[in-house]
Coordinates of C-alpha atoms in Angstrom, one line a residue:
X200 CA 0.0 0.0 0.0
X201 CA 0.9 3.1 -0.8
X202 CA 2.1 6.1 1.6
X203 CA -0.8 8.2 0.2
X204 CA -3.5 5.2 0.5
X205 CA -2.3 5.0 4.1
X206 CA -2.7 8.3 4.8
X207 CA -6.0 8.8 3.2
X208 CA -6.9 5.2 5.0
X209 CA -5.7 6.7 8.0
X210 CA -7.6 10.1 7.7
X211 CA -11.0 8.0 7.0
X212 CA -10.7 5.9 9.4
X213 CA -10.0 8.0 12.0
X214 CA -11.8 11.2 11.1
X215 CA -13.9 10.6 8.7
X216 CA -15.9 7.6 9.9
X217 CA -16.0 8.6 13.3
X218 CA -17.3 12.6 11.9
X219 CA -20.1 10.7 10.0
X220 CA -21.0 8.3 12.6
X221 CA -21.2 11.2 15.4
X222 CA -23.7 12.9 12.3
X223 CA -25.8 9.5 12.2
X224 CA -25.6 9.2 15.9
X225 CA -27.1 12.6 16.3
X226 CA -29.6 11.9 13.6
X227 CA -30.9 9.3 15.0
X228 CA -31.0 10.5 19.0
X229 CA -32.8 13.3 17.9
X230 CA -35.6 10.8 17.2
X231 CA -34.9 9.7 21.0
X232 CA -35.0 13.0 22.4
X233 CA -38.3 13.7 20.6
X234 CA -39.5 10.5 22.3
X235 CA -37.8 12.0 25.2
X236 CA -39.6 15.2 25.1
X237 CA -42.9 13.5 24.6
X238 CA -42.4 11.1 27.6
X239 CA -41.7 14.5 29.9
X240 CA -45.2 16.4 29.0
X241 CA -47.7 13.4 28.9
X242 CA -46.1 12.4 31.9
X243 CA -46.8 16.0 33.4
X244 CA -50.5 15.3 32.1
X245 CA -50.8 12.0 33.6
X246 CA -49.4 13.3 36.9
X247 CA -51.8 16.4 37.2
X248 CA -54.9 13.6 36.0
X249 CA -54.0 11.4 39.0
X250 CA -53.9 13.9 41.3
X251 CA -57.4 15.4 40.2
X252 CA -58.5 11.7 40.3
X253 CA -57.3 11.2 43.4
X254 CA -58.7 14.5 45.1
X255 CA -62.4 13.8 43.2
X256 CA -62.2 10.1 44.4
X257 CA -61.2 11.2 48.0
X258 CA -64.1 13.6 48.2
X259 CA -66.3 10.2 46.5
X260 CA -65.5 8.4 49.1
X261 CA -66.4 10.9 52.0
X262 CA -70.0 11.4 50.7
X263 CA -70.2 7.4 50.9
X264 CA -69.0 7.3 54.2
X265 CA -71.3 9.9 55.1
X266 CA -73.9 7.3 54.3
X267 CA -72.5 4.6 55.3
X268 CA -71.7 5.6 59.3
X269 CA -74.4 8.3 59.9
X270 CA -76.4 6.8 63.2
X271 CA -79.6 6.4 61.0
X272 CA -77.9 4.2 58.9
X273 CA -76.1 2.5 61.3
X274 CA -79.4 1.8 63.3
X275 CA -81.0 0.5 59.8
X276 CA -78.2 -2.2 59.8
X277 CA -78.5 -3.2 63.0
X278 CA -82.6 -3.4 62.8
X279 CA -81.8 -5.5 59.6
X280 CA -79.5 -8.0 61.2
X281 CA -82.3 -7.9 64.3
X282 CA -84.9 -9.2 61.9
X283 CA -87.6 -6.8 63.7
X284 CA -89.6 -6.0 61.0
X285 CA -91.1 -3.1 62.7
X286 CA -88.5 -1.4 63.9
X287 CA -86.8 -2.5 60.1
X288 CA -89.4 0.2 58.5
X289 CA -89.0 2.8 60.9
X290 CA -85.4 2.7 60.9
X291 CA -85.8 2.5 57.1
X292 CA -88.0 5.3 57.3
X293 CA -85.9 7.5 59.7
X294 CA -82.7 6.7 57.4
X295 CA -84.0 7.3 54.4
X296 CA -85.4 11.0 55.6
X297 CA -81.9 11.4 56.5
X298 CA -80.1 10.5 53.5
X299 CA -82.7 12.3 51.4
X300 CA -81.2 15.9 53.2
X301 CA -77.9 14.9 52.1
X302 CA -78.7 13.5 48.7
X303 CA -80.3 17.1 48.3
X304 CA -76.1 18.2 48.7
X305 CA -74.2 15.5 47.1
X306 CA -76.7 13.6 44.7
X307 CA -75.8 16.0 41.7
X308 CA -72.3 13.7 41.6
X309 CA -74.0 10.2 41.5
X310 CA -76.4 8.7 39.3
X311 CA -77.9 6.4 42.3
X312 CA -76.7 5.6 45.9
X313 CA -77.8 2.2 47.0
X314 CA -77.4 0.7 50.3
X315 CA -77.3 -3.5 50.4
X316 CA -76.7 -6.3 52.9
X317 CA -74.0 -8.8 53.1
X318 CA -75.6 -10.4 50.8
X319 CA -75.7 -7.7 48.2
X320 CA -79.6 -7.3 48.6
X321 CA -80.6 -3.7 48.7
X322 CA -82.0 -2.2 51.4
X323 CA -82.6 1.8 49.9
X324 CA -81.8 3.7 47.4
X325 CA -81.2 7.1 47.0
X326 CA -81.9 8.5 43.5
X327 CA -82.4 6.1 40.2
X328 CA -81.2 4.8 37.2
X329 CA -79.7 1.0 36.6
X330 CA -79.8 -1.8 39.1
X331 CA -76.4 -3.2 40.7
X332 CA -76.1 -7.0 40.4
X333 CA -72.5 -8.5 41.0
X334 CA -69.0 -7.7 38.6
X335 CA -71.0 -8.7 35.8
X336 CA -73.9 -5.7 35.9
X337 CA -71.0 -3.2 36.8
X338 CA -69.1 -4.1 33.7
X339 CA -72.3 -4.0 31.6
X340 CA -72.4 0.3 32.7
X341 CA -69.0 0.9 33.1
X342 CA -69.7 0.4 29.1
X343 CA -72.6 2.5 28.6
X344 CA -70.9 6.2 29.3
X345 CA -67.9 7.2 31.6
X346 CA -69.4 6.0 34.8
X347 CA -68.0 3.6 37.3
X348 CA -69.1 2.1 40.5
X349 CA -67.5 2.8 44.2
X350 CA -68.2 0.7 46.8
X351 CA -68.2 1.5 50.8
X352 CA -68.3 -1.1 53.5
X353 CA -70.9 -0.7 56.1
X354 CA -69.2 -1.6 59.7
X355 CA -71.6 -2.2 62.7
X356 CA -70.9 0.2 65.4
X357 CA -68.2 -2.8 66.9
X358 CA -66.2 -1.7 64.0
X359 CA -65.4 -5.6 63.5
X360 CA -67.8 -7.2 61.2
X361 CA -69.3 -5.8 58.0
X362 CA -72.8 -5.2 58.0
X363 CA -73.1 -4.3 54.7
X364 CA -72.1 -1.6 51.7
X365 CA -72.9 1.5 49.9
X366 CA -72.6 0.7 46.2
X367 CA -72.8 4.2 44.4
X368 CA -73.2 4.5 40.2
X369 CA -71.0 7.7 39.8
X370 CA -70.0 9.7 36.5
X371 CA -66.3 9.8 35.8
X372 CA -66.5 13.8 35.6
X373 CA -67.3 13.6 39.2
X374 CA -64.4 12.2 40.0
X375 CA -61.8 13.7 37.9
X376 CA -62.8 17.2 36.3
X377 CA -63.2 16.5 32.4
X378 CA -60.6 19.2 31.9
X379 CA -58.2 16.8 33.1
X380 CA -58.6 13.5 31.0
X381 CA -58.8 15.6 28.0
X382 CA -55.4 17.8 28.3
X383 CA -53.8 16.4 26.0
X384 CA -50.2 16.7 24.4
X385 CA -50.7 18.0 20.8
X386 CA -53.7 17.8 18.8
X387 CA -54.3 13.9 18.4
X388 CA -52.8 13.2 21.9
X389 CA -55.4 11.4 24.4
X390 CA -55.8 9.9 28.0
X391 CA -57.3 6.7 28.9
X392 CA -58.2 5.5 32.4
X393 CA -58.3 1.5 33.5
X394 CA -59.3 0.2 36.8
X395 CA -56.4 -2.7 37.1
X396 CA -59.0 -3.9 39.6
X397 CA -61.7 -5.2 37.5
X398 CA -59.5 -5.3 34.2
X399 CA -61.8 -2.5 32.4
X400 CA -61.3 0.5 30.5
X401 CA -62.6 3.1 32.5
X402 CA -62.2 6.2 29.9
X403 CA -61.4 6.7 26.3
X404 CA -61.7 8.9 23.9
X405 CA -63.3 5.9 21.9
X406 CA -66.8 5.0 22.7
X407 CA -66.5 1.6 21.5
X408 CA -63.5 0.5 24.2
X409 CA -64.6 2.5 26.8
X410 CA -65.9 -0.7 29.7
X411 CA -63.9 -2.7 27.6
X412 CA -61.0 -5.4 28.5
X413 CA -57.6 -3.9 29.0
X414 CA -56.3 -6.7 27.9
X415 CA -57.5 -6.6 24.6
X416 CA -56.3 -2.6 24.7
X417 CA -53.1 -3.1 25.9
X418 CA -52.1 -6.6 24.1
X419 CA -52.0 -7.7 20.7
X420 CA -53.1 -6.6 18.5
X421 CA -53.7 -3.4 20.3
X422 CA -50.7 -1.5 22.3
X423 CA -49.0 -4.7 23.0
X424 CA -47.6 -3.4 26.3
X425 CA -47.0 -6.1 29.6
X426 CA -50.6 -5.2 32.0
X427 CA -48.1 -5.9 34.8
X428 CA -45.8 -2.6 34.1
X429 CA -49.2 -0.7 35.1
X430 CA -48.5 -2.1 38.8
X431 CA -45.2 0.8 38.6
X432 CA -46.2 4.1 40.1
X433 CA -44.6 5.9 36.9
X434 CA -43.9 4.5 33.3
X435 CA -43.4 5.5 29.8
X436 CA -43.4 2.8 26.8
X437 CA -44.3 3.3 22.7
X438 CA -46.6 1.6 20.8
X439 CA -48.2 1.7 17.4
X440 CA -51.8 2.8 16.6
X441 CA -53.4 3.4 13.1
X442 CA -50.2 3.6 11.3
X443 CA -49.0 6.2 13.9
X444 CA -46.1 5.3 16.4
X445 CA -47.2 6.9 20.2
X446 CA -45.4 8.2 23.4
X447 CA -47.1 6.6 26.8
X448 CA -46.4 7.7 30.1
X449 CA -48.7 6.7 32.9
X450 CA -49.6 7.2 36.6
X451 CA -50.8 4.3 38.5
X452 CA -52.9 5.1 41.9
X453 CA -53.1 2.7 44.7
X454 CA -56.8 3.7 46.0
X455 CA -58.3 3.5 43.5
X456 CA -56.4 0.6 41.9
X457 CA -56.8 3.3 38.4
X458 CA -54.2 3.8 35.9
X459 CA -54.2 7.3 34.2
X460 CA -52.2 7.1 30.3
X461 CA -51.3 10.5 28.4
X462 CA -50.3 9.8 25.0
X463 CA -48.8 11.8 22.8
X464 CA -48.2 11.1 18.7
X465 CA -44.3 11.5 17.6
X466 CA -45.3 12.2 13.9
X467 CA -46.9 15.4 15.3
X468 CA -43.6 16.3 17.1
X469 CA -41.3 14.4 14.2
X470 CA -41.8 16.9 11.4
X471 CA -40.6 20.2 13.2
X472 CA -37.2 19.0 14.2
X473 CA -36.7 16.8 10.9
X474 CA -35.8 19.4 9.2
X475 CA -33.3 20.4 11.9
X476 CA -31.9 16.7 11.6
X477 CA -31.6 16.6 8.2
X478 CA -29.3 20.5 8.5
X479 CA -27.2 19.0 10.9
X480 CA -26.7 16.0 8.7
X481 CA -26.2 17.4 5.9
X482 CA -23.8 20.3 8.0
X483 CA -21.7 17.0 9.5
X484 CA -21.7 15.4 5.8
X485 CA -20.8 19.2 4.1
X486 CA -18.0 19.3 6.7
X487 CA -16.6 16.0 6.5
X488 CA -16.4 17.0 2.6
X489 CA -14.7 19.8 2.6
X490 CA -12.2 18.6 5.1
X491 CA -11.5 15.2 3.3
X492 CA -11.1 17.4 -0.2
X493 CA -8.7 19.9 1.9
X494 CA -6.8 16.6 3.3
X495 CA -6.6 15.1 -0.3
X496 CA -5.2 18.0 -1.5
X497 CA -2.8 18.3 0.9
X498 CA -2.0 14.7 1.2
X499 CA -1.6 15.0 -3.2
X500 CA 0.9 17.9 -3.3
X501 CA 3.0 15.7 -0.7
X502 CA 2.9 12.8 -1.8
X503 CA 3.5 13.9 -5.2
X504 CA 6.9 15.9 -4.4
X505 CA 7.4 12.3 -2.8
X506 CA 7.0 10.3 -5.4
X507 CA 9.3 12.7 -7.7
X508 CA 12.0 12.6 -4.6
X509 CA 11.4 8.6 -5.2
X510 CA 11.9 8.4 -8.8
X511 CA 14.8 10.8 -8.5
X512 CA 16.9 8.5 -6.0
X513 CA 16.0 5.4 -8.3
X514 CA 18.1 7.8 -11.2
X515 CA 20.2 8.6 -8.9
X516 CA 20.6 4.4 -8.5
X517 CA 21.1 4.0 -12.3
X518 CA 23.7 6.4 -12.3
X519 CA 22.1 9.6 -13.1
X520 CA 23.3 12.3 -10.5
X521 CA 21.4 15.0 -11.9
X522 CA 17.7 14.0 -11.9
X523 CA 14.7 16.5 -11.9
X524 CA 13.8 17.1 -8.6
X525 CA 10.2 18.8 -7.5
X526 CA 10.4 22.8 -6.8
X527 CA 11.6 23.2 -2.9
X528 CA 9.2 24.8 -0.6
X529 CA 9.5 26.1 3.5
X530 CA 7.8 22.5 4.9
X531 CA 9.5 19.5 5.7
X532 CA 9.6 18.1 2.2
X533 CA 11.2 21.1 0.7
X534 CA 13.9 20.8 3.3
X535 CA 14.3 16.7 2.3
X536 CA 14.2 18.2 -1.8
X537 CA 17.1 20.7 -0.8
X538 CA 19.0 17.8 1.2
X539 CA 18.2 15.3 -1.5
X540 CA 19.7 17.9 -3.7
X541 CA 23.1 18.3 -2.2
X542 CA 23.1 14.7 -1.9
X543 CA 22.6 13.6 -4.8
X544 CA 25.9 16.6 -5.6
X545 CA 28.3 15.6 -2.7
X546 CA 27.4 11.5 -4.1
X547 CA 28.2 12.7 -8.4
X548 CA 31.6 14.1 -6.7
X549 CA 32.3 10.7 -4.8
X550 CA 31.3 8.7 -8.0
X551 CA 34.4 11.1 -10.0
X552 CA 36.7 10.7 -7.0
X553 CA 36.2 7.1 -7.1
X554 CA 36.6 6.4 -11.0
X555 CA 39.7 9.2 -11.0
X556 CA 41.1 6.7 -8.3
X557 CA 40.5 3.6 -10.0
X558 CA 41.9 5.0 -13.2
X559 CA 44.2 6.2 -11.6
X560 CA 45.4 3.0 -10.3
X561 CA 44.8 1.3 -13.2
X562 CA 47.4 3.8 -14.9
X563 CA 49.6 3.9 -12.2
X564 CA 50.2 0.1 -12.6
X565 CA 50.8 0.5 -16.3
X566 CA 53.0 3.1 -16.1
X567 CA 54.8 0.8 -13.2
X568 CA 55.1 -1.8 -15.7
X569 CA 56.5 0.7 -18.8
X570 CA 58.9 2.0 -16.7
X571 CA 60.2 -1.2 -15.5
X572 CA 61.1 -2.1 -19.6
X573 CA 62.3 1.5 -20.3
X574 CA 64.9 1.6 -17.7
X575 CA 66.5 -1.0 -17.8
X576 CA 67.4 -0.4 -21.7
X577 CA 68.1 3.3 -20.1
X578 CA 70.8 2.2 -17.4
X579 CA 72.9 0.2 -20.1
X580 CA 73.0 3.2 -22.5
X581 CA 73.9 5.3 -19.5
X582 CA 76.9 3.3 -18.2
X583 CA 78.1 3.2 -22.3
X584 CA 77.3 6.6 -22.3
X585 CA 80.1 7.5 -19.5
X586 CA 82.3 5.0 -20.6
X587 CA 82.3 6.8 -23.9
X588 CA 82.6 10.5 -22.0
X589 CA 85.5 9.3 -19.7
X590 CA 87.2 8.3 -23.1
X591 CA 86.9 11.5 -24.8
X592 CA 88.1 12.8 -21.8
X593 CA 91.4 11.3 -22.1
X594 CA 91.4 11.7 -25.8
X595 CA 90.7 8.3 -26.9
X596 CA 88.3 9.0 -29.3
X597 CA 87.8 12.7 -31.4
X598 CA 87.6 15.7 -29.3
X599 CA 84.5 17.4 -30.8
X600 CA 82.3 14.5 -30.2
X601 CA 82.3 14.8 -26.5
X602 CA 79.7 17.2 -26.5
X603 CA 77.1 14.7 -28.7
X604 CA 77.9 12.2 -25.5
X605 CA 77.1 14.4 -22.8
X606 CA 73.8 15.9 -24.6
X607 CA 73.2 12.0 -25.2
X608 CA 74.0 11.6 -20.8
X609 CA 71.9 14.8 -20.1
X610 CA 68.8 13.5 -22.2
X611 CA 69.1 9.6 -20.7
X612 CA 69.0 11.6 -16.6
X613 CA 65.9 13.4 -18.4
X614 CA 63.9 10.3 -19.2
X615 CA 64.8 8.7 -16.0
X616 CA 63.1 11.6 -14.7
X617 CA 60.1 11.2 -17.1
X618 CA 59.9 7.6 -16.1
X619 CA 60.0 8.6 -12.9
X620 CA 57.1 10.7 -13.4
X621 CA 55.5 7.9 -14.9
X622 CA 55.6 6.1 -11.7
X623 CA 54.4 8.8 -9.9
X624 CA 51.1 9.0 -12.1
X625 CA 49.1 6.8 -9.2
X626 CA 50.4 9.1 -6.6
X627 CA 49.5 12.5 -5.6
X628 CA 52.0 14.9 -7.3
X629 CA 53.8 17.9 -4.5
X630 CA 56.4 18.9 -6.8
X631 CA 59.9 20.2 -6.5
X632 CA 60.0 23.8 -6.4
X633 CA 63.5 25.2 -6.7
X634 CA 65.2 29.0 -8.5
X635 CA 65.8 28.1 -11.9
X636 CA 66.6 29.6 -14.9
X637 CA 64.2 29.5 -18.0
X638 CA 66.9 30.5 -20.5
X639 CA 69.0 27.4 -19.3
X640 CA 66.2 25.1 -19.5
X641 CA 65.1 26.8 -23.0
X642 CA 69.2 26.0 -24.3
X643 CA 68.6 22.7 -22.9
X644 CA 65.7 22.1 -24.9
X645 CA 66.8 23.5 -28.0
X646 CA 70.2 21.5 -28.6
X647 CA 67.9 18.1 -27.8
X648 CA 65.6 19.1 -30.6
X649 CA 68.2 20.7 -33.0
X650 CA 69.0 17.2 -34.3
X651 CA 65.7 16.0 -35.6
X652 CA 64.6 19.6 -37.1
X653 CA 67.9 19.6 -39.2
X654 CA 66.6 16.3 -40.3
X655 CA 63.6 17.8 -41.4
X656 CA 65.1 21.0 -42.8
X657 CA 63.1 23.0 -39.9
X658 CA 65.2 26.3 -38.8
X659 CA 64.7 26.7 -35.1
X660 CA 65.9 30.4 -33.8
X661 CA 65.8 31.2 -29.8
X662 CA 65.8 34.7 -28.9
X663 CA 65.6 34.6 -25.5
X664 CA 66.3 38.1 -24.5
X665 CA 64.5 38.6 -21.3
X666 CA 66.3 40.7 -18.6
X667 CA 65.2 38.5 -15.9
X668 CA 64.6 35.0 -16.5
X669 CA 65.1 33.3 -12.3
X670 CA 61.8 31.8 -11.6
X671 CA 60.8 28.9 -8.6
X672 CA 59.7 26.2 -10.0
X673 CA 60.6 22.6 -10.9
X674 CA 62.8 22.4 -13.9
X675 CA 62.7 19.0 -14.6
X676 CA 58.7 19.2 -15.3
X677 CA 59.3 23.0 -17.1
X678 CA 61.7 21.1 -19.6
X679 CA 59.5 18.3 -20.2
X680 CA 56.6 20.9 -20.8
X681 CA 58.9 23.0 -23.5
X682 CA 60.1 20.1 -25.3
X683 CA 56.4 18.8 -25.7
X684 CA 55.4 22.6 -26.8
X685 CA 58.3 22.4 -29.2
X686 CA 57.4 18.8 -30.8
X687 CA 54.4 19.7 -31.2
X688 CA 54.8 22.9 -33.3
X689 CA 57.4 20.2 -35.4
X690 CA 54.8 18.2 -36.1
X691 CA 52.3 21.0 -36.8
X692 CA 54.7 23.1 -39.5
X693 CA 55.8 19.8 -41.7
X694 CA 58.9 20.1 -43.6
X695 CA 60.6 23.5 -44.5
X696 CA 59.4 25.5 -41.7
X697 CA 60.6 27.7 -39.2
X698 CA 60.2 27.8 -35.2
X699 CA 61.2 30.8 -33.0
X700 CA 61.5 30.8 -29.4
X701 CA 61.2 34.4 -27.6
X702 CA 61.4 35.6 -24.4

């Protein structure tokens, strides 16, 4: 993998994704906090109900106990269990002149106030309206409109045995203001009321489930919610209705055994903050754009002066110490461009020093060998040479030739030199710097090459008329560098010609 597929890897992996999955966590928790939201204000609604109900059932339940241990009432009873028939009429009598006064207050709340033995036989009855007989006739009006029974024990003056009970057919509205079940959160919100006693919908907006089974409401195929969650004090829990998903939250009262349940619809809520989640999607996606295009961008201009820097040292590997390298900037890799730079110069002067050495050597070793075959040949001629000078010394052989033999002596010391120089071709070269004179070295080198440009019919003429000719240098190399300057201009003029040395 490549350092830019890493990086962008890298970038995605660990920006990117996490940027996008913060947008789709956020997307999708706004949907939670909506829910949230929901939960809160039915629950306030469901709260406020429960008190209401609990206030109207309290005040319910004083009326009936008004009735139920008033001394008329109580005498009634006991003239009842007695079975004095008698004193069973007047105590029925004085009882129900009683109750009648406070019917005249409280009867406006109740649709009928019966009171009934042990054995749920009635004894009198305050107002009118449907008969009470067992679970089974309550059910039946709990169905008819938003009423529901309440029941009082009648206790014999002991206080130990019942006597009786007040059964009382009472209008929901009279127990929780109607203000209060229908509060409601949003326009298609609702409340429902169930008596977890009897199993029975108390209140609904719907006629037809109103003294209905809440099981049938709250399983399948209705809300599908556990009945046994109603036992908490506080809930909240979601459930579809007519293509709509709902928010729950419900109050659960221990006296009466009634559940209160605000609902609110999410689709209601949903729409006025989708809009808001889509922005900040699209603000998280629009972000995580821009920034990865800025990062390519970026990671493309480096990555590409890297990839030049590469294929420049692989030129650099096939010899090529002078490869195009990308423009040099102020950031890191302008500094590695300008370093690479210099390198790649300091390596092209290694690369000469090396192949000047190894040629070097490689001449230094010939030249070893040359000399080796030149002088030998050059010592023999050298001792014949001074045998020959000694002779003309003494006069053995013609006078004027002793000069040819000691230009011959002087020329044979020269090349030992040059072979010398020859040796010294593999080694670093100081020099001999000494005062010499250039007119002496210039005589030198004319009488050598006199000879051969006679030969040739070459006139050579030295004027060397310089006042001051002393010099430091190394005449050895100075002579070897006029003879070469000389044999060259013989071999450039041909036959005929003329060469004139000035100073």
């Amino acid at each position: 993998m490549s350092l830019r597929a890493k990086l962008l890897f890298l970038w995605g992996g660990l920006a990117v994704a996490p940027l996008l999955a913060i947008g789709v966590f956020e997307y999708f928790h706004s949907v939670r906090t909506v829910r949230t939201l929901i939960a809160s204000q039915v629950q306030t609604i469901s709260d406020r109900a429960a008190l209401d109900l609990a206030d109207g059932y309290a005040r319910r339940i004083s009326d009936l106990l008004l009735v139920a241990e008033n001394a008329e009432t109580q005498r009634l009873y006991e003239a009842y269990a007695a079975g004095d028939e008698e004193g069973l009429d007047e105590a029925r009598a004085a009882a129900e002149t009683y109750l009648n006064q406070g019917w005249e207050l409280f009867g406006h709340s109740y649709h009928w106030i019966e009171l009934r033995d042990s054995a749920d036989a009635p004894l009198l009855r305050l107002g009118g309206g449907a008969e009470y007989r067992g679970e089974e006739a309550r059910a039946g009006l709990a169905g008819l409109s938003p009423t529901t029974f309440l029941v009082q024990p009648v206790v014999g003056a002991g206080g130990e045995q019942e006597s009786g009970r007040v059964v009382a057919q009472v209008s929901l509205d009279r127990i929780i203001p109607r203000e209060s079940v229908e509060t409601t959160f949003g326009r298609a919100g609702y409340s429902t009321i169930i008596d977890r006693g009897t199993g029975r919908v108390l209140y609904h907006p719907r006629q037809g489930v109103r003294g209905g089974l809440a099981s049938a409401l709250l399983g399948p195929p209705g809300w599908q919610v556990d009945p046994d969650q109603l036992e908490q004090e506080q809930g909240s829990f979601s459930f579809r209705e007519s293509d709509s998903t709902w928010v729950a939250s419900f109050t659960s009262l221990t006296s009466p055994p009634w559940t209160i349940i605000a609902t609110g619809a999410l689709e209601e809520v949903a729409p006025a903050v989708a809009g808001l989640r889509v922005v900040n999607l699209f603000l998280v996606l629009l972000v995580a754009g821009v920034a990865s295009a800025a990062f390519i961008l970026v990671v493309r201009r480096g990555t590409r002066s890297l990839i030049a820097l590469t294929s420049a040292a692989d030129r650099v590997g096939a010899g090529d110490f002078a490869p195009q390298l990308p423009e040099s900037g102020k950031d890191e890799v302008g500094r590695l461009t300008t370093a690479f730079g210099l390198m790649a110069e300091k390596l092209a002067e290694m690369v000469r020093q090396i192949e000047t050495s190894r040629h070097m050597a490689v001449v230094g070793e010939f030249a070893s060998q040359v000399s080796h075959e030149i002088r030998n040949p050059l010592t023999a001629l050298q001792l014949n040479l001074q045998t020959l000078q000694r002779a003309a010394e003494s006069g053995r052989i013609p006078e004027d030739q002793g000069p040819a033999v000691e230009t011959c002596l002087q020329e044979i010391r020269r090349l030992d030199r040059v072979v010398k120089g020859v040796l010294a071709l593999g080694r670093p070269q100081t020099g001999v710097h000494a005062a010499c004179s250039v007119h002496e070295i210039l005589e030198a080198t004319l009488r050598v090459f006199q000879p051969q440009a006679k030969e040739k019919g070459v006139q050579v003429d030295g004027k060397l008329e310089a006042r001051e000719d002393r010099l430091s240098g190394d005449a050895g190399r100075l002579e070897a560098a006029f003879l070469n300057l000389l044999l060259n201009s013989f071999e450039a003029i041909g036959e005929g010609g003329q060469i004139v040395v000035i100073t």
